[in-house]
Coordinates of C-alpha atoms in Angstrom, one line a residue:
M2 CA -0.1 0.1 0.5
S3 CA 1.2 3.4 -0.2
V4 CA 1.3 6.3 2.1
S5 CA 0.3 9.4 0.1
A6 CA 3.4 12.3 1.9
A7 CA 5.3 15.5 0.7
A8 CA 7.1 12.5 -0.8
P9 CA 5.0 9.5 -0.6
Y10 CA 6.4 5.5 0.0
D11 CA 5.1 2.1 -0.3
V12 CA 4.3 -0.3 2.4
M13 CA 5.0 -3.2 0.9
V14 CA 3.0 -6.8 3.3
G15 CA 4.0 -10.5 2.1
H16 CA 5.9 -13.3 3.0
G17 CA 9.7 -12.8 1.7
T18 CA 9.4 -9.4 1.1
I19 CA 13.2 -8.5 2.7
A20 CA 14.8 -9.5 -0.1
G21 CA 13.4 -6.4 -1.7
L22 CA 15.7 -3.7 0.3
G23 CA 18.6 -4.6 -2.9
D24 CA 16.2 -2.7 -4.9
L25 CA 14.6 -0.7 -2.6
L26 CA 17.9 1.2 -2.1
G27 CA 18.7 1.5 -5.4
D28 CA 22.0 1.6 -7.9
D29 CA 23.4 5.0 -6.9
V30 CA 23.7 4.6 -2.9
R31 CA 27.4 3.2 -1.9
R32 CA 26.8 3.1 2.4
V33 CA 24.0 1.0 4.3
A34 CA 23.7 1.5 8.1
I35 CA 21.8 -1.2 9.8
V36 CA 20.7 0.2 12.5
H37 CA 19.9 -3.0 14.4
P38 CA 19.1 -4.8 18.5
V39 CA 21.5 -6.8 20.1
T40 CA 19.0 -9.6 20.0
L41 CA 18.7 -9.0 16.0
R42 CA 22.8 -9.6 15.1
D43 CA 22.9 -12.8 13.2
R44 CA 20.4 -11.6 10.7
A45 CA 21.9 -7.6 10.8
E46 CA 25.3 -10.3 10.4
Q47 CA 23.2 -12.4 7.4
L48 CA 21.5 -9.4 5.8
R49 CA 25.4 -8.1 5.4
R50 CA 26.4 -10.5 3.9
E51 CA 23.7 -10.4 1.0
L52 CA 23.9 -6.9 0.5
G53 CA 27.6 -6.1 0.9
S54 CA 29.8 -5.7 -2.6
D55 CA 32.6 -4.3 -3.8
Q56 CA 30.5 -1.5 -4.5
L57 CA 28.3 -1.3 -2.0
D58 CA 30.5 -1.1 1.6
V59 CA 27.2 -2.0 4.7
H60 CA 28.2 -1.1 8.1
L61 CA 26.3 -3.0 10.8
L62 CA 25.5 -0.2 13.5
E63 CA 25.3 -2.7 17.0
V64 CA 22.5 -0.5 20.4
P65 CA 20.5 -2.1 22.9
D66 CA 17.2 -2.9 22.8
G67 CA 14.2 -1.7 23.5
E68 CA 13.6 1.7 24.8
D69 CA 17.1 1.4 25.8
A70 CA 18.1 2.9 22.0
K71 CA 16.6 5.5 22.1
K72 CA 19.1 7.2 24.5
A73 CA 21.1 10.6 23.8
G74 CA 23.8 8.8 23.7
V75 CA 23.4 5.9 21.8
L76 CA 22.0 8.4 19.1
E77 CA 25.5 9.9 19.5
F78 CA 27.1 6.8 18.6
C79 CA 25.6 5.9 15.8
W80 CA 26.3 9.7 14.7
R81 CA 30.5 8.7 15.4
V82 CA 29.6 5.5 13.3
L83 CA 28.4 7.5 9.8
G84 CA 30.7 10.4 10.3
E85 CA 33.8 7.3 10.9
S86 CA 32.4 6.1 7.6
G87 CA 32.0 9.0 5.1
F88 CA 28.7 8.9 5.5
T89 CA 27.0 11.2 2.8
R90 CA 23.6 12.3 1.6
S91 CA 23.3 9.6 -1.4
D92 CA 24.0 6.8 1.4
V93 CA 21.0 5.1 3.4
V94 CA 19.9 3.9 7.2
V95 CA 18.2 0.5 7.6
G96 CA 16.1 0.4 10.7
L97 CA 16.3 -3.3 11.0
G98 CA 13.9 -4.5 15.0
G99 CA 11.2 -3.1 16.6
G100 CA 9.6 0.0 17.0
A101 CA 12.1 1.7 19.5
T102 CA 15.0 0.1 16.8
T103 CA 13.0 1.7 14.1
D104 CA 12.1 5.3 15.8
L105 CA 15.9 5.4 16.5
A106 CA 17.0 4.9 13.2
G107 CA 14.8 7.4 11.6
F108 CA 16.5 9.5 14.5
V109 CA 19.3 9.3 12.9
A110 CA 19.3 9.5 8.9
A111 CA 16.7 13.1 9.8
T112 CA 19.6 14.5 11.7
W113 CA 22.5 13.7 10.2
L114 CA 23.9 16.2 7.3
R115 CA 20.1 17.0 8.4
G116 CA 18.8 14.3 6.4
V117 CA 19.4 12.0 3.9
R118 CA 17.7 8.0 3.3
F119 CA 15.7 5.8 5.7
V120 CA 14.7 2.2 5.7
N121 CA 12.4 0.6 7.7
L122 CA 12.8 -2.7 7.8
P123 CA 10.1 -4.2 11.5
T124 CA 10.2 -7.1 12.8
T125 CA 7.6 -7.3 15.0
V126 CA 4.2 -6.7 15.0
L127 CA 4.5 -3.0 16.8
G128 CA 7.0 -2.0 14.1
M129 CA 4.8 -3.1 11.1
V130 CA 1.6 -1.6 12.0
D131 CA 2.9 1.6 13.8
A132 CA 6.6 2.8 14.6
A133 CA 8.3 2.4 11.3
V134 CA 5.2 3.8 9.4
G135 CA 4.6 7.6 9.5
G136 CA 7.7 9.6 9.6
K137 CA 7.8 10.6 13.0
T138 CA 11.1 9.9 14.5
G139 CA 12.5 10.7 18.3
I140 CA 13.9 9.5 21.2
N141 CA 12.8 9.3 25.0
T142 CA 14.7 11.7 27.9
S143 CA 13.9 12.0 30.8
S144 CA 11.4 14.0 31.1
G145 CA 9.1 11.8 28.5
K146 CA 9.2 9.6 25.2
N147 CA 10.0 10.7 22.3
L148 CA 10.0 14.8 23.0
V149 CA 12.9 15.2 21.1
G150 CA 12.5 13.7 17.8
A151 CA 12.0 14.8 13.9
F152 CA 8.9 14.1 10.7
H153 CA 11.4 12.7 8.2
E154 CA 9.7 10.1 6.3
P155 CA 11.2 6.7 5.2
D156 CA 11.5 5.8 1.5
G157 CA 9.9 2.3 2.2
V158 CA 8.7 0.5 4.8
L159 CA 9.3 -3.8 4.6
C160 CA 7.1 -5.6 6.9
D161 CA 8.1 -9.1 6.5
L162 CA 5.6 -11.5 7.9
D163 CA 8.1 -14.7 8.1
L164 CA 9.9 -12.6 10.6
L165 CA 7.3 -13.2 12.8
V166 CA 7.1 -16.3 14.2
S167 CA 10.5 -16.6 16.0
L168 CA 8.2 -13.1 17.9
P169 CA 7.8 -14.1 21.6
G170 CA 4.0 -14.6 22.1
A171 CA 4.2 -11.2 24.6
E172 CA 5.7 -8.8 22.4
L173 CA 3.1 -10.3 19.2
R174 CA 0.1 -9.0 22.0
S175 CA 2.4 -6.3 23.0
G176 CA 2.1 -5.0 19.2
L177 CA -2.0 -6.3 18.8
A178 CA -2.4 -3.6 21.3
E179 CA -2.0 -1.1 18.6
V180 CA -4.0 -3.1 16.1
V181 CA -6.9 -2.9 18.6
K182 CA -6.4 0.3 19.4
C183 CA -7.1 1.0 15.2
G184 CA -10.1 -1.0 15.3
F185 CA -11.4 1.2 17.6
I186 CA -10.4 5.1 16.6
A187 CA -11.4 4.2 12.7
D188 CA -11.9 -0.1 11.4
P189 CA -14.4 -1.8 13.2
S190 CA -14.3 -4.9 11.3
I191 CA -10.5 -5.1 13.1
L192 CA -12.3 -5.5 16.7
E193 CA -15.2 -7.6 14.9
L194 CA -12.4 -10.4 13.5
I195 CA -11.1 -10.7 16.4
E196 CA -13.8 -11.3 18.1
N197 CA -15.0 -13.5 15.5
A198 CA -11.9 -15.1 15.4
G199 CA -11.0 -16.3 18.6
P200 CA -7.2 -15.5 20.2
A201 CA -5.2 -19.2 19.0
S202 CA -5.9 -17.5 15.3
V203 CA -5.2 -14.0 16.3
L204 CA -2.3 -15.1 18.4
D205 CA -0.5 -17.6 16.7
P206 CA 1.9 -15.6 14.2
S207 CA 1.5 -17.7 11.1
S208 CA -1.7 -17.5 10.3
P209 CA -3.3 -16.0 8.0
I210 CA -5.8 -14.0 10.7
L211 CA -3.1 -12.2 12.0
A212 CA -1.8 -11.2 9.0
E213 CA -5.1 -10.1 7.7
L214 CA -4.7 -8.3 11.1
V215 CA -1.6 -6.2 10.3
T216 CA -2.7 -5.3 7.3
K217 CA -5.5 -3.6 8.4
G218 CA -3.6 -2.1 11.3
I219 CA -1.5 -0.5 8.8
A220 CA -3.9 0.9 6.7
V221 CA -5.4 2.4 8.6
K222 CA -1.7 4.3 9.9
A223 CA -1.4 4.8 6.6
A224 CA -4.9 7.5 6.0
A225 CA -4.2 8.7 8.8
V226 CA -0.4 10.3 7.9
G227 CA -1.3 10.4 4.1
G228 CA -3.6 12.9 5.5
D229 CA -2.3 14.9 9.2
L230 CA 2.1 13.9 8.5
R231 CA 2.8 16.4 11.1
E232 CA -0.2 16.4 13.2
S233 CA -1.2 19.9 12.4
V234 CA -5.4 19.1 11.2
G235 CA -6.0 19.1 15.1
L236 CA -8.1 21.2 16.6
S237 CA -6.7 22.6 19.9
G238 CA -10.1 24.0 21.3
G239 CA -11.1 25.2 25.2
P240 CA -11.7 23.4 28.9
G241 CA -15.3 22.5 30.2
R242 CA -16.8 19.1 30.3
R243 CA -17.5 18.4 26.3
P244 CA -15.1 17.8 24.1
A245 CA -13.7 20.7 22.9
A246 CA -13.3 18.9 19.2
T247 CA -15.4 16.2 16.9
S248 CA -15.4 13.5 14.1
E249 CA -16.6 15.4 11.6
D250 CA -14.4 18.6 12.0
G251 CA -11.4 16.1 12.3
I252 CA -9.0 15.7 15.1
G253 CA -6.1 14.2 11.9
R254 CA -2.9 12.0 13.1
E255 CA -4.1 13.0 16.5
A256 CA -6.4 10.4 16.5
L257 CA -3.3 7.6 16.9
N258 CA -2.5 9.1 19.8
Y259 CA -5.9 6.9 22.0
G260 CA -4.9 5.7 24.4
H261 CA -1.3 6.9 24.4
T262 CA -1.6 9.8 26.9
L263 CA -1.7 7.5 30.1
G264 CA 0.4 4.4 28.4
H265 CA 3.5 7.4 27.9
A266 CA 3.0 8.4 31.5
I267 CA 3.6 4.5 32.7
E268 CA 6.2 4.0 30.7
R269 CA 7.9 7.0 32.1
E270 CA 6.9 5.9 35.5
E271 CA 7.9 2.7 35.3
R272 CA 11.2 3.7 34.0
F273 CA 10.2 1.6 30.3
G274 CA 10.5 -1.9 32.2
V275 CA 7.0 -2.3 31.3
R276 CA 6.5 -3.0 27.4
H277 CA 4.3 -0.6 25.5
G278 CA 0.9 -2.3 24.2
E279 CA 1.0 -3.6 27.9
A280 CA 1.2 1.1 29.0
I281 CA -1.4 1.7 25.8
S282 CA -3.4 -1.6 26.3
V283 CA -4.3 0.3 29.6
G284 CA -4.5 3.6 27.9
M285 CA -7.6 3.0 26.5
V286 CA -9.0 1.0 29.0
F287 CA -8.6 4.8 30.9
V288 CA -10.3 6.8 27.6
A289 CA -12.5 4.7 27.5
E290 CA -13.9 5.4 30.8
V291 CA -13.2 9.0 31.0
A292 CA -15.2 9.3 27.6
H293 CA -18.3 7.4 29.5
R294 CA -18.0 9.9 32.6
H295 CA -18.3 13.5 30.4
G296 CA -21.3 10.9 28.3
L297 CA -19.0 10.8 25.5
I298 CA -19.4 6.9 25.1
D299 CA -22.1 4.0 27.1
A300 CA -20.6 1.5 29.5
G301 CA -21.2 -1.1 27.0
L302 CA -18.9 0.4 24.5
V303 CA -16.0 0.8 27.8
A304 CA -16.8 -2.6 28.2
R305 CA -16.0 -3.3 25.1
H306 CA -13.1 -2.5 25.7
R307 CA -11.9 -4.7 27.8
E308 CA -13.2 -8.0 26.9
V309 CA -11.3 -7.4 23.0
L310 CA -8.4 -6.4 25.3
S311 CA -8.4 -9.1 27.6
S312 CA -8.7 -11.7 24.8
L313 CA -5.8 -10.6 24.0
S314 CA -4.4 -11.1 27.7
L315 CA -3.1 -7.3 27.1
P316 CA -3.8 -5.5 30.4
T317 CA -6.4 -2.9 31.3
T318 CA -5.9 -2.3 35.0
W319 CA -3.0 -1.0 36.4
A320 CA -2.4 -0.4 41.1
G321 CA 0.4 2.4 40.2
A322 CA 0.0 5.6 42.5
F323 CA -2.6 8.5 40.0
S324 CA -0.5 12.0 41.3
P325 CA 2.5 11.1 39.2
L326 CA 1.1 9.5 36.2
L327 CA -1.0 12.8 36.2
A328 CA 1.9 15.3 36.3
A329 CA 3.6 12.7 33.6
M330 CA 0.8 13.0 30.8
R331 CA 1.0 16.7 31.6
L332 CA 4.4 16.9 29.9
D333 CA 2.4 14.9 26.6
K334 CA 2.7 16.3 23.6
K335 CA -0.7 16.9 22.9
T336 CA -0.7 19.8 25.3
R337 CA -0.9 22.9 24.8
G338 CA -0.1 25.2 27.6
D339 CA -1.3 23.9 30.9
L340 CA -4.5 22.4 29.2
L341 CA -4.2 19.1 28.5
R342 CA -5.6 17.2 26.4
L343 CA -7.0 13.2 25.3
V344 CA -7.8 11.3 22.6
V345 CA -10.7 10.3 23.1
L346 CA -14.2 8.6 21.8
S347 CA -17.9 10.2 20.8
D348 CA -18.5 6.5 19.2
L349 CA -17.4 4.2 17.9
A350 CA -14.7 4.9 15.0
R351 CA -15.3 8.5 15.9
P352 CA -12.4 9.9 17.8
T353 CA -12.2 13.4 19.0
I354 CA -10.4 15.2 21.6
L355 CA -11.7 16.3 25.2
A356 CA -9.3 19.6 26.0
G357 CA -9.4 20.5 30.0
P358 CA -11.4 17.2 31.3
E359 CA -11.5 17.8 35.1
E360 CA -9.0 15.8 37.8
E361 CA -11.9 14.2 39.8
V362 CA -13.7 13.1 36.6
L363 CA -9.4 11.8 35.5
R364 CA -9.3 10.6 38.9
D365 CA -12.2 8.9 39.4
S366 CA -11.8 7.2 35.8
F367 CA -8.3 6.0 37.2
V368 CA -9.8 4.5 40.3
A369 CA -12.3 2.6 38.6
L370 CA -9.3 0.9 35.9
A371 CA -7.9 0.0 39.3
G372 CA -11.4 -1.4 40.2
G373 CA -12.3 -3.4 36.6
Q374 CA -15.5 -1.3 36.8
S375 CA -16.9 1.4 35.3

């Protein structure tokens, strides 16, 4: 499928798509830097053997696993390797790994020489349906997740479903949280497919059900990105018990942040020791509770959040204290001034912005979240 952006690119989904990397790089490239985590060292070495030639110099940039890769020190290491290898604007950075790796690789490409080409090879469900598509790149800081970054579109994304076969079950479930999100904000057929197929088929990495879910999730992300690459469509609005923007007004790419405000806060408080999808799963139930208390959605839709996510063994409750999470939420990228803004639903597949929700409502929603009831 194609992502319509300032520089359109294709996302290839299927089995064996990684074989198309050479063609995507092109004949004029002289240097390639493959950014990869420790756990994919063997796969990166295999890629180097397959790509390397007298005309193409392939460098491997091994970085820590997971969110530990998204640090300023790791970014500086990557810059140093590019400098020492003579990397120019005609060369290409390749991100091989999950969402954290592709976030880092894209930011390396965005910042080196003010922007060089890059290609994403996501190896997880999360990477395929979320991080690798959309042109958002960045690293974390002590203040929060993804607060430093740049919009930098890839030349292409190769989603090879064969790479999911060896993916640990917990990582597969974590990625599916983002797919479920796409079902609630845009494509209810995703929810129906999960509900009708059952967890055994959904969680089978070789099943056509999972392949269809991944494809549907990518389609939602591609459509949102194509219509609003730099998150300029969303409306800020003002405080109050009703949402400041409606789905008819359009909130653009911000809809993809459904569940992420609390989710990112949880990740920060847990020092990124919790999987992204697990945190987002909790975050979705939280904003469903908030929307219910503002009279936007009924209790049945809140319950559906819990049921679908629980069927995939994703968490729907959180036992931690709320005050530090609220403080972290106020640093979210969607915040404007002191105004906290949440992506909520006004109905199934109708995302909107709730600006300035009352703190009492937020706390009551968190209590309901911890108690597992609306």
